[in-house]
């Protein structure tokens, strides 16, 4: 493991928009110590370096709001659509579930799993002609565009997607894939 150099620490701090005073306060150390570490005058204790790096990680997470990573092209179906329409949408976009929206407002969700369960009980032709509202499940949870990514990450542990609402209308969607993509950026 390679420890960051003083110039790397300073660069990271400035990239995150932190002043030396901000970093010192959040890390529980003095501002003069931060200045000395960044200038290379003093080698920090490992515990102090860890505190600084923890602050950097916290600030990086704080800066990510759902509105910055959401997909604005929300692929959805309407409750009046037939199941075969939902299947075509999922197939076309290579996705396994979609929100059900009525005039931009979330009213439910439909997934491959729900459709497969119905096929076990009914004939294919009967299922494909069913209306989505007859089969749909609960809506995905919703958040505002300024919601913190940590909160949404916890919601995605139990849900396949989170819808983003603004003035009661769906303006975006966040999936587990969107969160994982953050690691490669």
PDB file of C-alpha atoms in Angstrom:
ATOM      1  CA  UNK A   1       0.000   0.000   0.000  1.00  0.00           C
ATOM      2  CA  UNK A   2       1.363   3.377  -0.976  1.00  0.00           C
ATOM      3  CA  UNK A   3       0.680   6.366   1.249  1.00  0.00           C
ATOM      4  CA  UNK A   4      -0.285   9.665  -0.404  1.00  0.00           C
ATOM      5  CA  UNK A   5       2.372  12.324  -0.766  1.00  0.00           C
ATOM      6  CA  UNK A   6       1.901  15.810   0.722  1.00  0.00           C
ATOM      7  CA  UNK A   7       1.154  17.242  -2.731  1.00  0.00           C
ATOM      8  CA  UNK A   8      -1.408  14.479  -3.394  1.00  0.00           C
ATOM      9  CA  UNK A   9      -3.153  15.278  -0.106  1.00  0.00           C
ATOM     10  CA  UNK A  10      -3.233  18.988  -0.964  1.00  0.00           C
ATOM     11  CA  UNK A  11      -4.483  18.245  -4.476  1.00  0.00           C
ATOM     12  CA  UNK A  12      -7.256  16.007  -3.156  1.00  0.00           C
ATOM     13  CA  UNK A  13      -8.282  18.609  -0.597  1.00  0.00           C
ATOM     14  CA  UNK A  14      -8.515  21.366  -3.196  1.00  0.00           C
ATOM     15  CA  UNK A  15     -10.305  19.088  -5.696  1.00  0.00           C
ATOM     16  CA  UNK A  16     -12.961  18.468  -3.042  1.00  0.00           C
ATOM     17  CA  UNK A  17     -13.293  22.197  -2.370  1.00  0.00           C
ATOM     18  CA  UNK A  18     -12.110  21.962   1.224  1.00  0.00           C
ATOM     19  CA  UNK A  19     -10.034  24.634   2.924  1.00  0.00           C
ATOM     20  CA  UNK A  20      -7.272  23.588   5.293  1.00  0.00           C
ATOM     21  CA  UNK A  21      -9.488  24.806   8.123  1.00  0.00           C
ATOM     22  CA  UNK A  22     -12.469  22.705   6.918  1.00  0.00           C
ATOM     23  CA  UNK A  23     -10.301  19.596   6.656  1.00  0.00           C
ATOM     24  CA  UNK A  24      -8.722  20.182  10.059  1.00  0.00           C
ATOM     25  CA  UNK A  25     -12.100  20.678  11.759  1.00  0.00           C
ATOM     26  CA  UNK A  26     -13.616  17.566  10.187  1.00  0.00           C
ATOM     27  CA  UNK A  27     -10.539  15.426  10.884  1.00  0.00           C
ATOM     28  CA  UNK A  28     -10.212  16.655  14.468  1.00  0.00           C
ATOM     29  CA  UNK A  29      -6.740  18.136  14.033  1.00  0.00           C
ATOM     30  CA  UNK A  30      -5.362  21.687  13.853  1.00  0.00           C
ATOM     31  CA  UNK A  31      -5.144  23.775  10.677  1.00  0.00           C
ATOM     32  CA  UNK A  32      -1.417  24.427  11.194  1.00  0.00           C
ATOM     33  CA  UNK A  33      -0.875  20.635  11.257  1.00  0.00           C
ATOM     34  CA  UNK A  34      -2.669  20.293   7.907  1.00  0.00           C
ATOM     35  CA  UNK A  35      -0.493  23.104   6.500  1.00  0.00           C
ATOM     36  CA  UNK A  36       2.685  21.414   7.740  1.00  0.00           C
ATOM     37  CA  UNK A  37       1.616  18.010   6.362  1.00  0.00           C
ATOM     38  CA  UNK A  38       0.830  19.522   2.932  1.00  0.00           C
ATOM     39  CA  UNK A  39       4.150  21.388   2.808  1.00  0.00           C
ATOM     40  CA  UNK A  40       6.054  18.238   3.758  1.00  0.00           C
ATOM     41  CA  UNK A  41       7.446  19.745   6.961  1.00  0.00           C
ATOM     42  CA  UNK A  42       6.020  16.945   9.100  1.00  0.00           C
ATOM     43  CA  UNK A  43       5.220  13.295   8.570  1.00  0.00           C
ATOM     44  CA  UNK A  44       1.766  12.657  10.004  1.00  0.00           C
ATOM     45  CA  UNK A  45       0.974   9.745  12.262  1.00  0.00           C
ATOM     46  CA  UNK A  46      -0.855   6.962  10.498  1.00  0.00           C
ATOM     47  CA  UNK A  47      -3.955   7.623  12.620  1.00  0.00           C
ATOM     48  CA  UNK A  48      -3.956  11.284  11.506  1.00  0.00           C
ATOM     49  CA  UNK A  49      -3.556  10.287   7.870  1.00  0.00           C
ATOM     50  CA  UNK A  50      -6.476   7.882   8.244  1.00  0.00           C
ATOM     51  CA  UNK A  51      -8.656  10.670   9.680  1.00  0.00           C
ATOM     52  CA  UNK A  52      -7.806  12.883   6.702  1.00  0.00           C
ATOM     53  CA  UNK A  53      -8.558  10.139   4.178  1.00  0.00           C
ATOM     54  CA  UNK A  54     -11.833   9.324   5.963  1.00  0.00           C
ATOM     55  CA  UNK A  55     -12.860  12.980   5.608  1.00  0.00           C
ATOM     56  CA  UNK A  56     -12.036  12.868   1.887  1.00  0.00           C
ATOM     57  CA  UNK A  57     -14.191   9.756   1.456  1.00  0.00           C
ATOM     58  CA  UNK A  58     -17.083  11.297   3.384  1.00  0.00           C
ATOM     59  CA  UNK A  59     -16.969  14.493   1.322  1.00  0.00           C
ATOM     60  CA  UNK A  60     -16.904  12.502  -1.930  1.00  0.00           C
ATOM     61  CA  UNK A  61     -20.038  10.627  -0.868  1.00  0.00           C
ATOM     62  CA  UNK A  62     -21.781  13.829   0.254  1.00  0.00           C
ATOM     63  CA  UNK A  63     -21.263  15.460  -3.092  1.00  0.00           C
ATOM     64  CA  UNK A  64     -23.140  12.792  -5.020  1.00  0.00           C
ATOM     65  CA  UNK A  65     -26.805  13.564  -5.304  1.00  0.00           C
ATOM     66  CA  UNK A  66     -29.314  11.391  -7.107  1.00  0.00           C
ATOM     67  CA  UNK A  67     -30.002  14.137  -9.636  1.00  0.00           C
ATOM     68  CA  UNK A  68     -26.385  13.876 -10.804  1.00  0.00           C
ATOM     69  CA  UNK A  69     -26.514  10.167 -11.628  1.00  0.00           C
ATOM     70  CA  UNK A  70     -30.165   9.439 -12.459  1.00  0.00           C
ATOM     71  CA  UNK A  71     -31.290   8.334 -15.883  1.00  0.00           C
ATOM     72  CA  UNK A  72     -33.725  10.905 -17.231  1.00  0.00           C
ATOM     73  CA  UNK A  73     -34.996   8.583 -19.941  1.00  0.00           C
ATOM     74  CA  UNK A  74     -37.405   6.589 -17.781  1.00  0.00           C
ATOM     75  CA  UNK A  75     -38.584   3.485 -19.600  1.00  0.00           C
ATOM     76  CA  UNK A  76     -42.073   2.686 -18.354  1.00  0.00           C
ATOM     77  CA  UNK A  77     -45.476   1.268 -19.171  1.00  0.00           C
ATOM     78  CA  UNK A  78     -49.011   2.426 -18.427  1.00  0.00           C
ATOM     79  CA  UNK A  79     -51.526   0.488 -16.311  1.00  0.00           C
ATOM     80  CA  UNK A  80     -53.874   0.267 -19.344  1.00  0.00           C
ATOM     81  CA  UNK A  81     -51.210  -1.425 -21.501  1.00  0.00           C
ATOM     82  CA  UNK A  82     -51.373  -5.158 -22.089  1.00  0.00           C
ATOM     83  CA  UNK A  83     -48.721  -7.423 -20.574  1.00  0.00           C
ATOM     84  CA  UNK A  84     -47.313  -8.169 -24.033  1.00  0.00           C
ATOM     85  CA  UNK A  85     -46.460  -4.443 -24.352  1.00  0.00           C
ATOM     86  CA  UNK A  86     -44.462  -4.624 -21.111  1.00  0.00           C
ATOM     87  CA  UNK A  87     -42.676  -7.748 -22.369  1.00  0.00           C
ATOM     88  CA  UNK A  88     -41.762  -5.995 -25.628  1.00  0.00           C
ATOM     89  CA  UNK A  89     -40.443  -2.955 -23.744  1.00  0.00           C
ATOM     90  CA  UNK A  90     -38.331  -5.096 -21.399  1.00  0.00           C
ATOM     91  CA  UNK A  91     -37.005  -7.160 -24.295  1.00  0.00           C
ATOM     92  CA  UNK A  92     -36.178  -4.103 -26.427  1.00  0.00           C
ATOM     93  CA  UNK A  93     -34.234  -2.428 -23.608  1.00  0.00           C
ATOM     94  CA  UNK A  94     -32.766  -5.593 -22.029  1.00  0.00           C
ATOM     95  CA  UNK A  95     -34.244  -4.885 -18.617  1.00  0.00           C
ATOM     96  CA  UNK A  96     -36.152  -7.147 -16.251  1.00  0.00           C
ATOM     97  CA  UNK A  97     -38.550  -4.709 -14.593  1.00  0.00           C
ATOM     98  CA  UNK A  98     -40.164  -1.363 -15.349  1.00  0.00           C
ATOM     99  CA  UNK A  99     -42.162   1.195 -13.448  1.00  0.00           C
ATOM    100  CA  UNK A 100     -45.840   1.605 -14.260  1.00  0.00           C
ATOM    101  CA  UNK A 101     -46.741   5.273 -14.624  1.00  0.00           C
ATOM    102  CA  UNK A 102     -50.082   6.987 -15.055  1.00  0.00           C
ATOM    103  CA  UNK A 103     -49.621  10.509 -16.462  1.00  0.00           C
ATOM    104  CA  UNK A 104     -46.076  10.634 -15.035  1.00  0.00           C
ATOM    105  CA  UNK A 105     -47.093   9.456 -11.568  1.00  0.00           C
ATOM    106  CA  UNK A 106     -45.832   6.065 -10.301  1.00  0.00           C
ATOM    107  CA  UNK A 107     -48.658   3.595  -9.649  1.00  0.00           C
ATOM    108  CA  UNK A 108     -46.826   0.256  -9.666  1.00  0.00           C
ATOM    109  CA  UNK A 109     -44.178  -1.903 -11.276  1.00  0.00           C
ATOM    110  CA  UNK A 110     -44.074  -4.953 -13.520  1.00  0.00           C
ATOM    111  CA  UNK A 111     -41.264  -7.490 -13.762  1.00  0.00           C
ATOM    112  CA  UNK A 112     -40.300 -10.603 -15.669  1.00  0.00           C
ATOM    113  CA  UNK A 113     -40.708 -12.531 -12.424  1.00  0.00           C
ATOM    114  CA  UNK A 114     -44.358 -11.462 -12.078  1.00  0.00           C
ATOM    115  CA  UNK A 115     -45.065 -12.433 -15.667  1.00  0.00           C
ATOM    116  CA  UNK A 116     -43.373 -15.825 -15.291  1.00  0.00           C
ATOM    117  CA  UNK A 117     -45.399 -16.550 -12.136  1.00  0.00           C
ATOM    118  CA  UNK A 118     -48.601 -15.754 -14.056  1.00  0.00           C
ATOM    119  CA  UNK A 119     -47.597 -18.068 -16.891  1.00  0.00           C
ATOM    120  CA  UNK A 120     -47.423 -20.934 -14.417  1.00  0.00           C
ATOM    121  CA  UNK A 121     -51.114 -20.442 -13.628  1.00  0.00           C
ATOM    122  CA  UNK A 122     -52.574 -19.311 -16.968  1.00  0.00           C
ATOM    123  CA  UNK A 123     -52.196 -19.872 -20.696  1.00  0.00           C
ATOM    124  CA  UNK A 124     -49.789 -17.671 -22.629  1.00  0.00           C
ATOM    125  CA  UNK A 125     -52.572 -16.002 -24.623  1.00  0.00           C
ATOM    126  CA  UNK A 126     -54.517 -15.190 -21.462  1.00  0.00           C
ATOM    127  CA  UNK A 127     -51.478 -13.607 -19.813  1.00  0.00           C
ATOM    128  CA  UNK A 128     -50.410 -11.539 -22.828  1.00  0.00           C
ATOM    129  CA  UNK A 129     -53.897  -9.996 -23.096  1.00  0.00           C
ATOM    130  CA  UNK A 130     -54.089  -9.108 -19.398  1.00  0.00           C
ATOM    131  CA  UNK A 131     -53.787  -5.452 -18.510  1.00  0.00           C
ATOM    132  CA  UNK A 132     -50.689  -4.447 -16.573  1.00  0.00           C
ATOM    133  CA  UNK A 133     -52.845  -3.074 -13.738  1.00  0.00           C
ATOM    134  CA  UNK A 134     -54.177  -6.608 -13.176  1.00  0.00           C
ATOM    135  CA  UNK A 135     -50.704  -7.953 -12.491  1.00  0.00           C
ATOM    136  CA  UNK A 136     -48.506  -5.066 -11.369  1.00  0.00           C
ATOM    137  CA  UNK A 137     -46.846  -4.969  -7.988  1.00  0.00           C
ATOM    138  CA  UNK A 138     -45.948  -2.100  -5.707  1.00  0.00           C
ATOM    139  CA  UNK A 139     -44.292   0.985  -7.110  1.00  0.00           C
ATOM    140  CA  UNK A 140     -40.562   1.481  -6.704  1.00  0.00           C
ATOM    141  CA  UNK A 141     -39.614   3.824  -3.831  1.00  0.00           C
ATOM    142  CA  UNK A 142     -39.240   7.504  -4.661  1.00  0.00           C
ATOM    143  CA  UNK A 143     -36.823  10.278  -3.726  1.00  0.00           C
ATOM    144  CA  UNK A 144     -36.164  13.880  -4.742  1.00  0.00           C
ATOM    145  CA  UNK A 145     -33.286  14.799  -7.089  1.00  0.00           C
ATOM    146  CA  UNK A 146     -31.273  16.232  -4.181  1.00  0.00           C
ATOM    147  CA  UNK A 147     -31.415  12.990  -2.163  1.00  0.00           C
ATOM    148  CA  UNK A 148     -28.056  11.691  -0.971  1.00  0.00           C
ATOM    149  CA  UNK A 149     -26.574   8.701  -2.772  1.00  0.00           C
ATOM    150  CA  UNK A 150     -26.022   6.868   0.550  1.00  0.00           C
ATOM    151  CA  UNK A 151     -29.754   6.837   1.242  1.00  0.00           C
ATOM    152  CA  UNK A 152     -30.534   5.588  -2.267  1.00  0.00           C
ATOM    153  CA  UNK A 153     -27.866   2.881  -1.987  1.00  0.00           C
ATOM    154  CA  UNK A 154     -29.647   1.513   1.085  1.00  0.00           C
ATOM    155  CA  UNK A 155     -32.993   1.610  -0.741  1.00  0.00           C
ATOM    156  CA  UNK A 156     -31.476  -0.337  -3.643  1.00  0.00           C
ATOM    157  CA  UNK A 157     -30.482  -3.140  -1.270  1.00  0.00           C
ATOM    158  CA  UNK A 158     -34.189  -4.045  -1.105  1.00  0.00           C
ATOM    159  CA  UNK A 159     -35.514  -2.686  -4.424  1.00  0.00           C
ATOM    160  CA  UNK A 160     -34.441  -3.042  -8.068  1.00  0.00           C
ATOM    161  CA  UNK A 161     -34.839   0.690  -8.772  1.00  0.00           C
ATOM    162  CA  UNK A 162     -35.604   4.040  -7.173  1.00  0.00           C
ATOM    163  CA  UNK A 163     -37.696   6.638  -8.987  1.00  0.00           C
ATOM    164  CA  UNK A 164     -36.819  10.325  -8.776  1.00  0.00           C
ATOM    165  CA  UNK A 165     -39.788  12.668  -8.389  1.00  0.00           C
ATOM    166  CA  UNK A 166     -40.028  16.398  -8.816  1.00  0.00           C
ATOM    167  CA  UNK A 167     -43.365  18.087  -8.091  1.00  0.00           C
ATOM    168  CA  UNK A 168     -45.012  14.650  -8.021  1.00  0.00           C
ATOM    169  CA  UNK A 169     -43.818  13.654 -11.505  1.00  0.00           C
ATOM    170  CA  UNK A 170     -41.169  11.071 -12.371  1.00  0.00           C
ATOM    171  CA  UNK A 171     -38.093  12.813 -13.760  1.00  0.00           C
ATOM    172  CA  UNK A 172     -35.557   9.998 -13.442  1.00  0.00           C
ATOM    173  CA  UNK A 173     -34.666   6.540 -12.248  1.00  0.00           C
ATOM    174  CA  UNK A 174     -31.636   5.101 -10.447  1.00  0.00           C
ATOM    175  CA  UNK A 175     -30.743   1.407 -10.521  1.00  0.00           C
ATOM    176  CA  UNK A 176     -28.053  -0.703  -8.881  1.00  0.00           C
ATOM    177  CA  UNK A 177     -26.100  -0.487 -12.123  1.00  0.00           C
ATOM    178  CA  UNK A 178     -25.956   3.332 -11.839  1.00  0.00           C
ATOM    179  CA  UNK A 179     -24.419   3.041  -8.382  1.00  0.00           C
ATOM    180  CA  UNK A 180     -21.874   0.435  -9.507  1.00  0.00           C
ATOM    181  CA  UNK A 181     -20.912   2.667 -12.459  1.00  0.00           C
ATOM    182  CA  UNK A 182     -19.676   5.270  -9.970  1.00  0.00           C
ATOM    183  CA  UNK A 183     -16.766   2.970  -9.142  1.00  0.00           C
ATOM    184  CA  UNK A 184     -15.406   3.206 -12.674  1.00  0.00           C
ATOM    185  CA  UNK A 185     -15.538   6.991 -12.858  1.00  0.00           C
TER     186      UNK A 185
END
